[in-house]
Short mmCIF file of C-alpha atoms in Angstrom, two decimals:
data_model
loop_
_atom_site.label_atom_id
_atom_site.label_comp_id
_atom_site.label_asym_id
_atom_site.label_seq_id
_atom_site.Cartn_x
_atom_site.Cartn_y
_atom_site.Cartn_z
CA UNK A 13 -70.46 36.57 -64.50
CA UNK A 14 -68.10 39.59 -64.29
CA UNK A 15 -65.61 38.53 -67.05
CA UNK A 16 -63.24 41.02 -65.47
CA UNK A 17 -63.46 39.76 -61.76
CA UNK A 18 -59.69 38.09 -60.57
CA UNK A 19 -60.70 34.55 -61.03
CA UNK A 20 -62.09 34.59 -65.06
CA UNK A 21 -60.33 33.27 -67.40
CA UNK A 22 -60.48 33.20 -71.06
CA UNK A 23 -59.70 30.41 -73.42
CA UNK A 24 -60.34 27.45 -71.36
CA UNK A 25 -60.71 24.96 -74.38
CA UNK A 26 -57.68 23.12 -73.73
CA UNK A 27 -58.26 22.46 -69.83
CA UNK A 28 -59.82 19.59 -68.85
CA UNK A 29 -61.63 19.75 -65.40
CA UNK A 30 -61.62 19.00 -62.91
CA UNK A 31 -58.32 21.33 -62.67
CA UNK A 32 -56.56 23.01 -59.71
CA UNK A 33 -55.57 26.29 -61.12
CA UNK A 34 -52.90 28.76 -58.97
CA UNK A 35 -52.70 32.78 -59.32
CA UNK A 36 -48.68 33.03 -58.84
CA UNK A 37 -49.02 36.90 -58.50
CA UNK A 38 -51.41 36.09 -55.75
CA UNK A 39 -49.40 33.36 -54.58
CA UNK A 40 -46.19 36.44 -54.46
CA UNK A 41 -48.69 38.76 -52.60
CA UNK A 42 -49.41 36.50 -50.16
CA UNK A 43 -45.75 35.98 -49.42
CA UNK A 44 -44.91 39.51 -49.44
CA UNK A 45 -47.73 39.91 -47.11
CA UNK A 46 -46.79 37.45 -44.85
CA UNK A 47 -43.08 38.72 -44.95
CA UNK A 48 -44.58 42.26 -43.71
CA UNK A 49 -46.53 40.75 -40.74
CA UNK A 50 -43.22 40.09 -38.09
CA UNK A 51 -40.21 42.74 -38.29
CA UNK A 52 -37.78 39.91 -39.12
CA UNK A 53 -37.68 37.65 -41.40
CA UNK A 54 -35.35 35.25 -39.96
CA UNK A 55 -38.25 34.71 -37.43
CA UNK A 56 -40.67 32.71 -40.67
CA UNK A 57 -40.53 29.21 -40.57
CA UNK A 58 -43.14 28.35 -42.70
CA UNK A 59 -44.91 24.74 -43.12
CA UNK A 60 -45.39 23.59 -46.72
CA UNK A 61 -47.75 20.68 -46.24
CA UNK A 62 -50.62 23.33 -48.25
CA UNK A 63 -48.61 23.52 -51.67
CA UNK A 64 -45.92 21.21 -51.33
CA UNK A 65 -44.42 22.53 -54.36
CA UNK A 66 -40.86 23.58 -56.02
CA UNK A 67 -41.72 26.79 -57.24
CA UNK A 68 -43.81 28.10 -54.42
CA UNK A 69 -40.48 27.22 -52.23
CA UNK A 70 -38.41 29.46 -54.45
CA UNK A 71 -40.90 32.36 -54.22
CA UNK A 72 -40.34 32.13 -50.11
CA UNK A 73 -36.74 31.82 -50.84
CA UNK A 74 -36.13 34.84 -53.25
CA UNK A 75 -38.54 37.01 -50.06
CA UNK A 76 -35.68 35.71 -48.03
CA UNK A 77 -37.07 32.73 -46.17
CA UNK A 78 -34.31 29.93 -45.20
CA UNK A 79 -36.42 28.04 -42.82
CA UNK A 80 -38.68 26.01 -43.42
CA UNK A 81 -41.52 23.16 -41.47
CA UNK A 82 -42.39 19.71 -43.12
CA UNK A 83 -44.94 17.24 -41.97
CA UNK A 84 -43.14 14.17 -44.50
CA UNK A 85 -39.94 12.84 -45.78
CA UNK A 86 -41.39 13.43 -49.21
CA UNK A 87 -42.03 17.11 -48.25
CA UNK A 88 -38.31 17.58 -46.42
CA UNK A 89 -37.06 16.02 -49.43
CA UNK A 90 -38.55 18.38 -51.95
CA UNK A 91 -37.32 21.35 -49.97
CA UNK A 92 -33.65 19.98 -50.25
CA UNK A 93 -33.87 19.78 -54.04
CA UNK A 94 -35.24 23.43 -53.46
CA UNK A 95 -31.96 24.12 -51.79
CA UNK A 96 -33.60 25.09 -48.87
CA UNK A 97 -31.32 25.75 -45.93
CA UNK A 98 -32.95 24.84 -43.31
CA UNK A 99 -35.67 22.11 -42.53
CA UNK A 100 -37.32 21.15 -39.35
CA UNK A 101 -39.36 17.80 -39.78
CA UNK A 102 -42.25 18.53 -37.78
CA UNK A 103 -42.78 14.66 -36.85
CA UNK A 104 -41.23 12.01 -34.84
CA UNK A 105 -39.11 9.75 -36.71
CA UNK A 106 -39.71 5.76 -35.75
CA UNK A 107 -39.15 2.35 -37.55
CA UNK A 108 -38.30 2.90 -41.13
CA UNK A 109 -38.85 6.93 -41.03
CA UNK A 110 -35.75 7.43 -38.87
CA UNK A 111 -33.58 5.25 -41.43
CA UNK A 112 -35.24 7.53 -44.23
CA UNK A 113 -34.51 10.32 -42.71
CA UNK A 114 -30.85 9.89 -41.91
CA UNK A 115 -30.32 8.96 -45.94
CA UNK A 116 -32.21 12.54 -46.48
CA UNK A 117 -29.33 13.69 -43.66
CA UNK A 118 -26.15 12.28 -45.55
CA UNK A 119 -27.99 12.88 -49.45
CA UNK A 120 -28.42 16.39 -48.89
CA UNK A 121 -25.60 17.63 -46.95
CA UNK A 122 -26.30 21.56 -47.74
CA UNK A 123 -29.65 21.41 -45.76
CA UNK A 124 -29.64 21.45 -41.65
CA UNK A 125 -32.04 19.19 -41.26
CA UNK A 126 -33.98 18.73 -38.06
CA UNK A 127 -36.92 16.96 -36.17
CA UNK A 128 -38.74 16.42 -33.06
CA UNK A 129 -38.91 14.47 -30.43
CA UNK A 130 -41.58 13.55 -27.42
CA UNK A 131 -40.00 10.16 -26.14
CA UNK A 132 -36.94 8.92 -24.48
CA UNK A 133 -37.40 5.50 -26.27
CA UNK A 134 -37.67 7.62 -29.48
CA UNK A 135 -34.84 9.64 -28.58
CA UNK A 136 -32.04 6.98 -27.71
CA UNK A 137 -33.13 5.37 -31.01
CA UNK A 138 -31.97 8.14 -33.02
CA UNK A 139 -29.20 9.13 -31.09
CA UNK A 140 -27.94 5.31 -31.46
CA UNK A 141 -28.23 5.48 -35.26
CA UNK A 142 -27.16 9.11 -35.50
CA UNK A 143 -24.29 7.70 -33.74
CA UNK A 144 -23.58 4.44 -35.87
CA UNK A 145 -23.39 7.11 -39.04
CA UNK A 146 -21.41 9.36 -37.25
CA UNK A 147 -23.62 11.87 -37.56
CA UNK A 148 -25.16 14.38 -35.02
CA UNK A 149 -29.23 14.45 -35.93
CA UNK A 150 -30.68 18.21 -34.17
CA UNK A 151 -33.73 17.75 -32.13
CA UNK A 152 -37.22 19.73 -30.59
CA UNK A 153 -38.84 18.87 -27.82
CA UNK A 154 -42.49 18.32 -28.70
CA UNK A 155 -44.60 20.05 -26.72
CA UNK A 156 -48.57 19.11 -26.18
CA UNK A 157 -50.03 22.93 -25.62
CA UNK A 158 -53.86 21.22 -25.58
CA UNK A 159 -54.03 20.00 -28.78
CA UNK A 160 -53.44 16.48 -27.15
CA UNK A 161 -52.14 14.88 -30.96
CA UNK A 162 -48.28 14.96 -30.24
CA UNK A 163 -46.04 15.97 -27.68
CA UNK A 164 -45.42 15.70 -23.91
CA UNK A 165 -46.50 18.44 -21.42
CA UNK A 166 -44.57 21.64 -20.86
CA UNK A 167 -44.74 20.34 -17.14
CA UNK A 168 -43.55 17.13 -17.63
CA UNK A 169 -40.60 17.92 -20.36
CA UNK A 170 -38.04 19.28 -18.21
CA UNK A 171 -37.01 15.40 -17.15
CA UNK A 172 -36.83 14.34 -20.86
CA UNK A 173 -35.29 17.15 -22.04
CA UNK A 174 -31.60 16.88 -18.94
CA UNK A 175 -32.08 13.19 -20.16
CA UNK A 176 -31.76 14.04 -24.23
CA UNK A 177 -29.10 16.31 -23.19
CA UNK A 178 -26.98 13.57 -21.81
CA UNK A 179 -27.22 11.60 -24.81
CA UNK A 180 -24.43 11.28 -28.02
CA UNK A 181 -25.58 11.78 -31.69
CA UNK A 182 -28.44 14.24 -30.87
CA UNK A 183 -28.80 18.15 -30.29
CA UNK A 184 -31.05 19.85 -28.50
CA UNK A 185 -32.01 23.44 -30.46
CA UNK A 186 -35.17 23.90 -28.90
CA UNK A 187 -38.65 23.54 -28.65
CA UNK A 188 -42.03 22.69 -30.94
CA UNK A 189 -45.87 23.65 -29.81
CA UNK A 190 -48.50 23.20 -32.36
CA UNK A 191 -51.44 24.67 -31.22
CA UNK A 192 -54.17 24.35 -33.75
CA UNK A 193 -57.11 23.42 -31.10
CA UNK A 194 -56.74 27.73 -30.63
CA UNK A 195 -59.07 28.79 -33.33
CA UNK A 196 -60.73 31.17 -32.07
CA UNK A 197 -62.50 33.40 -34.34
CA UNK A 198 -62.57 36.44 -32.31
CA UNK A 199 -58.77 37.47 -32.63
CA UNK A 200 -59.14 38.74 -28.82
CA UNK A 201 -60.16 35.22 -27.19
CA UNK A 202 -57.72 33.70 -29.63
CA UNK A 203 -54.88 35.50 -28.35
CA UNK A 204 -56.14 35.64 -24.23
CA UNK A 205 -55.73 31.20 -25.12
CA UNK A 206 -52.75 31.46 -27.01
CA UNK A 207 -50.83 33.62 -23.79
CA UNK A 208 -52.85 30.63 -21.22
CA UNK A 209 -51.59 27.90 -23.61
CA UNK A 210 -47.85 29.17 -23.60
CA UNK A 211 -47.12 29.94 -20.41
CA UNK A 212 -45.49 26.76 -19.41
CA UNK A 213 -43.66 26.77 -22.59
CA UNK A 214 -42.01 29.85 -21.47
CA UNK A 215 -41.71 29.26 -18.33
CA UNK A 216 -39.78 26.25 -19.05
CA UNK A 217 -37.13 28.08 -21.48
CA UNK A 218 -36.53 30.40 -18.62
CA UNK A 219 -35.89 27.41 -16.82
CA UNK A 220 -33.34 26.18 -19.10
CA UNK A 221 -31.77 29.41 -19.54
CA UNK A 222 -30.87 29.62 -16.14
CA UNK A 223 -29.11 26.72 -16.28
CA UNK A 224 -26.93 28.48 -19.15
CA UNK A 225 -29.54 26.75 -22.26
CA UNK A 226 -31.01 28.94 -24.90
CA UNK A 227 -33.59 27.06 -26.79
CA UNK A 228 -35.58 28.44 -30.24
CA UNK A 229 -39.09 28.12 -29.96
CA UNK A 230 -41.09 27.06 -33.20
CA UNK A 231 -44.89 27.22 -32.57
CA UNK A 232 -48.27 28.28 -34.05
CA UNK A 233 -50.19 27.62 -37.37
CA UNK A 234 -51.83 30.33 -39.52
CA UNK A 235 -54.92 31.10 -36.63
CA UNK A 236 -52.34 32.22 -33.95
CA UNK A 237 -49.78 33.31 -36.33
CA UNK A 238 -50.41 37.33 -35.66
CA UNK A 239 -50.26 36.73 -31.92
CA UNK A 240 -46.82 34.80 -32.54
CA UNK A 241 -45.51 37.06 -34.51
CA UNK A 242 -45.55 39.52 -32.00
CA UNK A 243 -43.30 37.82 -29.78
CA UNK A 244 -39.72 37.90 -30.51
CA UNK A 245 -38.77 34.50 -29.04
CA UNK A 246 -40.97 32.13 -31.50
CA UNK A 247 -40.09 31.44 -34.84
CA UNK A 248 -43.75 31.31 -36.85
CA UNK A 249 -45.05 28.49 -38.95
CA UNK A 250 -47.93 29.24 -40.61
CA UNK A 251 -48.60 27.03 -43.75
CA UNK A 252 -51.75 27.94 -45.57
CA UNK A 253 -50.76 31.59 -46.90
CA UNK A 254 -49.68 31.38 -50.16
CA UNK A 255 -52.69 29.61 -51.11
CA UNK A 256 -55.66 30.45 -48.88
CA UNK A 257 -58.92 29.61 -48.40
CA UNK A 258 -62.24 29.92 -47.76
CA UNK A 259 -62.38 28.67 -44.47
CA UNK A 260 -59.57 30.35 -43.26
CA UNK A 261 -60.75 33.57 -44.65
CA UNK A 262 -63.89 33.19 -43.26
CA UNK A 263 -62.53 32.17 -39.88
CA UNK A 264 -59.81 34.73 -39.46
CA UNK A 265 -60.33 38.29 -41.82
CA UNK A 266 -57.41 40.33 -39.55
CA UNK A 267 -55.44 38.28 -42.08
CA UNK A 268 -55.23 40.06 -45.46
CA UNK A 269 -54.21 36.58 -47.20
CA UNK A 270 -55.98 36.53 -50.67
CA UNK A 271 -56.83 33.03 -52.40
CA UNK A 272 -54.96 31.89 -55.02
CA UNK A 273 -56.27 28.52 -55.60
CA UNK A 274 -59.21 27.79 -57.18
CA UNK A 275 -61.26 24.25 -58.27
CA UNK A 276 -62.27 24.51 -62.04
CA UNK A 277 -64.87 22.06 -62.98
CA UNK A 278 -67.76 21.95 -65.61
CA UNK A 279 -71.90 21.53 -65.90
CA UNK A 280 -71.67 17.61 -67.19
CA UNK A 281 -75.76 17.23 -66.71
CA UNK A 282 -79.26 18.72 -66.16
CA UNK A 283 -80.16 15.64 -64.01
CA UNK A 284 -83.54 17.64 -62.86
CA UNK A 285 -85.91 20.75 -62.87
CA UNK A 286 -83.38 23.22 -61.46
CA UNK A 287 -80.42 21.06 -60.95
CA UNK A 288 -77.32 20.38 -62.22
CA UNK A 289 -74.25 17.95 -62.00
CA UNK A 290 -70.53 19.17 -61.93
CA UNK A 291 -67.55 17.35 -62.21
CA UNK A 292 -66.42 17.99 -59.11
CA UNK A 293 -66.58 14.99 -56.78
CA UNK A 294 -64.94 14.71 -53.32
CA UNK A 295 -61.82 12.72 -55.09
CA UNK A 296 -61.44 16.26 -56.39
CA UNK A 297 -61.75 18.49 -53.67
CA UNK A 298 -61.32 17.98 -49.42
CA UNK A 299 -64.47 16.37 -48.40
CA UNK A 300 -63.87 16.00 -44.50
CA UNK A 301 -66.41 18.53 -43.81
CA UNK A 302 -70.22 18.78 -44.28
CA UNK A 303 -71.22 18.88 -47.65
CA UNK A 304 -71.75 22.63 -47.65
CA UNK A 305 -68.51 23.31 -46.10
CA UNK A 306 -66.41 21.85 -48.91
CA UNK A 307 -65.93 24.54 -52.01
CA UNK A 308 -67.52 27.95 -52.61
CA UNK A 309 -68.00 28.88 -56.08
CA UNK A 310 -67.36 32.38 -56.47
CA UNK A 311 -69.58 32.36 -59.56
CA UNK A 312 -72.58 30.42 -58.20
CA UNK A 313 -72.53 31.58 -54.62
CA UNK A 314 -76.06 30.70 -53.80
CA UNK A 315 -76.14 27.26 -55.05
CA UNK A 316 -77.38 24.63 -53.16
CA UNK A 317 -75.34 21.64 -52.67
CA UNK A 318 -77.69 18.49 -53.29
CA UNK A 319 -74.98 15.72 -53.27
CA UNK A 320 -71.65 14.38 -54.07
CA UNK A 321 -70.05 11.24 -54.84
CA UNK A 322 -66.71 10.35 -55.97
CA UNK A 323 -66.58 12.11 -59.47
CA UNK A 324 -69.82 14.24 -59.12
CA UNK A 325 -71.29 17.01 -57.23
CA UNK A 326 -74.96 17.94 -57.52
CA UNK A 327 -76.42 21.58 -56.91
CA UNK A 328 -79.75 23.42 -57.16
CA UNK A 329 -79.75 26.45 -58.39
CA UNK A 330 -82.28 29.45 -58.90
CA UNK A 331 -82.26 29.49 -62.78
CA UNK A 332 -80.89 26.41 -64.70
CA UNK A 333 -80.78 28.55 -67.60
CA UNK A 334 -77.55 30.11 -65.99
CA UNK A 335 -75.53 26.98 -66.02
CA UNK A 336 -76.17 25.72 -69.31
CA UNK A 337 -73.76 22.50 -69.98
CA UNK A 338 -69.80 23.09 -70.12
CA UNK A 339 -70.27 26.31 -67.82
CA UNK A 340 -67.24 26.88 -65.75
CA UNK A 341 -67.60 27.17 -62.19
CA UNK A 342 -64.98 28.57 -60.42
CA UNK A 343 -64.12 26.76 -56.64
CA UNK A 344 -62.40 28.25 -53.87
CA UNK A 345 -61.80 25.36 -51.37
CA UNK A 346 -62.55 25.24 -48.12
CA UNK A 347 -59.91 23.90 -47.02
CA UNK A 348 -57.22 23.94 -49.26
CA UNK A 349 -54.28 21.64 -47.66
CA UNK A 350 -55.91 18.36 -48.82
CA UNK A 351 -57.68 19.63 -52.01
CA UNK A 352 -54.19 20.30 -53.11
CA UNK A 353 -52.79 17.22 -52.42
CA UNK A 354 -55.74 15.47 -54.75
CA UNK A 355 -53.73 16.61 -57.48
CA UNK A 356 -50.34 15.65 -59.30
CA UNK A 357 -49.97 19.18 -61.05
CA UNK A 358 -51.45 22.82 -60.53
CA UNK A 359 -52.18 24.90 -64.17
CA UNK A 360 -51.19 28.67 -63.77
CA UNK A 361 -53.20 31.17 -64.65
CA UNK A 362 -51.49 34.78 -65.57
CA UNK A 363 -53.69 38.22 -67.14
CA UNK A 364 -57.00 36.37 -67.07
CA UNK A 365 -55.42 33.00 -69.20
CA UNK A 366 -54.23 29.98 -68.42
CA UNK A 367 -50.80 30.12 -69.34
CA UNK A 368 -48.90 26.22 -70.70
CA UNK A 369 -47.32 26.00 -67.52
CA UNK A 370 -47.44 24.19 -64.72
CA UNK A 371 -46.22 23.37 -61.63
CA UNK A 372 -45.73 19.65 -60.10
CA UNK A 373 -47.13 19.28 -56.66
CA UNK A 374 -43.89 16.49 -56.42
CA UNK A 375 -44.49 16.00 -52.42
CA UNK A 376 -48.01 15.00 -52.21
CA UNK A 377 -46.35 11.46 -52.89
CA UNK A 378 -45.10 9.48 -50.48
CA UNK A 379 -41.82 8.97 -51.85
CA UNK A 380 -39.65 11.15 -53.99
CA UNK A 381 -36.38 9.26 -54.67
CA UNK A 382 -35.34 8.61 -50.91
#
């Protein structure tokens, strides 16, 4: 192993693996990149479902990022202790979520808190409790672009949408397209589906606007982020940058996003001729995919993935005499998002050491205080 390659580090005595260790100055690059990618930065709304974290929230902050996409009231929540100014929940509140969120609303007054919205049921729900706590609760229109998860279609919103506008206690800013089904990997194709998957989108704000409406337009993930970002009416929410992964590096190199989170784990066993056991089971890293298509190790790239089970993974490798027992392998996920949310804390690593800091992933839980 190159002991002067990014991802060494020295000293590892005191870490117990399976660990998720971040790179903070790669996690900073990644956000300075980003911040270079669309002339202004007012235009960034990114998601933070990938790191979920306190710190990583202040980094976006101090680049000048005030607006920001959540998936949970956990992850909203965390982003109003980060004094974040602005937070879109990218989900329909129902049941006990829309009571949760209007606490969130009247806790954290400082934060503009938003959310969307796909229903008229849904819609005269919140505008009936908005109104009961004499609040006014802003709203997007979710719009289904082909992903077909969430959302009602572009041709079918403009109904909804003079109905929501008639209503007390709600706002209409704008409106919400996730289109994650575009992935592309030839950046050309991507953006050719992107442009067919928008057009009614657009078509429908120019709709609007001729009736004297300007809506915002908050769309994309990280694949169609550079297509986005070259359109000045969408605000872009990418989510995975300031961590990375393989996948997405893989899947999408135009983007010069560098990991910065990495699986530690350890040899535990020479089960066989040629194989060995790691502590690195699928409660440790995102297992939705093929078992190939889960981790890369950057310092065992050609090992053979044999099996894994809840606390173990299994490889074959060329030499066995390589990986004798407490070896380090160093992970890049796959797919980082859920990987991350395995954990309760992420280790830093700084100059090649792991540093005593850390930094609490506080909205992979459910529930924060609210």
């Amino acid at each position: 192993m190159d002991k002067t390659a990014w991802y060494n580090l020295q000293d590892l005595d005191t870490l117990d693996t399976p660990a998720l260790v971040w790179y903070p100055s790669r996690i900073t690059q990644n956000i300075e990149t980003l911040v270079t990618m669309l002339p202004e930065v007012n235009r960034l709304r990114p998601h933070i479902k990938t790191h979920k974290c306190q710190e990583v929230t202040a980094l976006m902050l101090a680049k000048g990022i005030t607006k920001f996409k959540c998936a949970t009231i956990a992850e909203a929540e965390m982003l109003a202790m980060s004094q974040a100014p602005d937070v879109l929940l990218a989900y329909q509140p129902v049941a006990t979520k829309l009571q949760r969120f209007i606490t969130l609303i009247q806790t954290y007054t400082t934060t503009q808190f938003s959310c969307l919205v796909d229903d008229l049921s849904v819609a005269q729900a919140i505008a009936t409790a908005a109104t009961q706590h004499k609040i006014t609760i802003d709203v997007y229109i979710d719009l289904n672009v082909g992903m077909n998860r969430t959302g009602i279609l572009p041709q079918k919103a403009e109904e909804l949408i003079n109905a929501l506008l008639e209503l007390n206690g709600i706002s209409v800013k704008g409106l919400h397209a996730y289109d994650g089904h575009i992935r592309d990997q030839d950046l050309a194709l991507r953006t050719e589906n992107c442009h067919k998957a928008f057009i009614p989108v657009f078509d429908l704000v120019s709709t609007f606007s001729e009736k004297g409406q300007t809506f915002q337009v908050v769309a994309g993930g990280s694949p169609t982020f550079p297509i986005h970002a070259q359109n000045p009416q969408v605000e872009c929410s990418p989510g995975t940058f300031p961590l990375w992964d393989k996948g997405y590096k893989d899947a999408f190199p135009e983007q010069a996003f560098e990991p910065a989170a990495l699986v530690l784990s350890r040899v535990i066993s020479h089960p066989s001729t040629n194989r060995i056991c790691i502590d690195l089971g699928h409660k440790s890293v995102a297992a939705e995919n093929d078992l190939s298509r889960r981790v890369h190790f950057l310092n065992a790239p050609d090992a053979q993935f044999i099996g894994q089970s809840e606390e173990h993974l299994v490889l074959e490798v060329s030499d066995i005499q390589d990986f004798p027992i407490g070896k380090v392998l160093y992970g890049v996920p796959i797919h980082v998002c859920p990987t991350v949310a395995l954990y309760e804390r992420a280790y830093l690593a700084e100059n090649q050491f792991i540093t005593n800091k850390y930094w609490k992933i506080i909205a992979r839980d459910r529930k924060i205080m609210l």
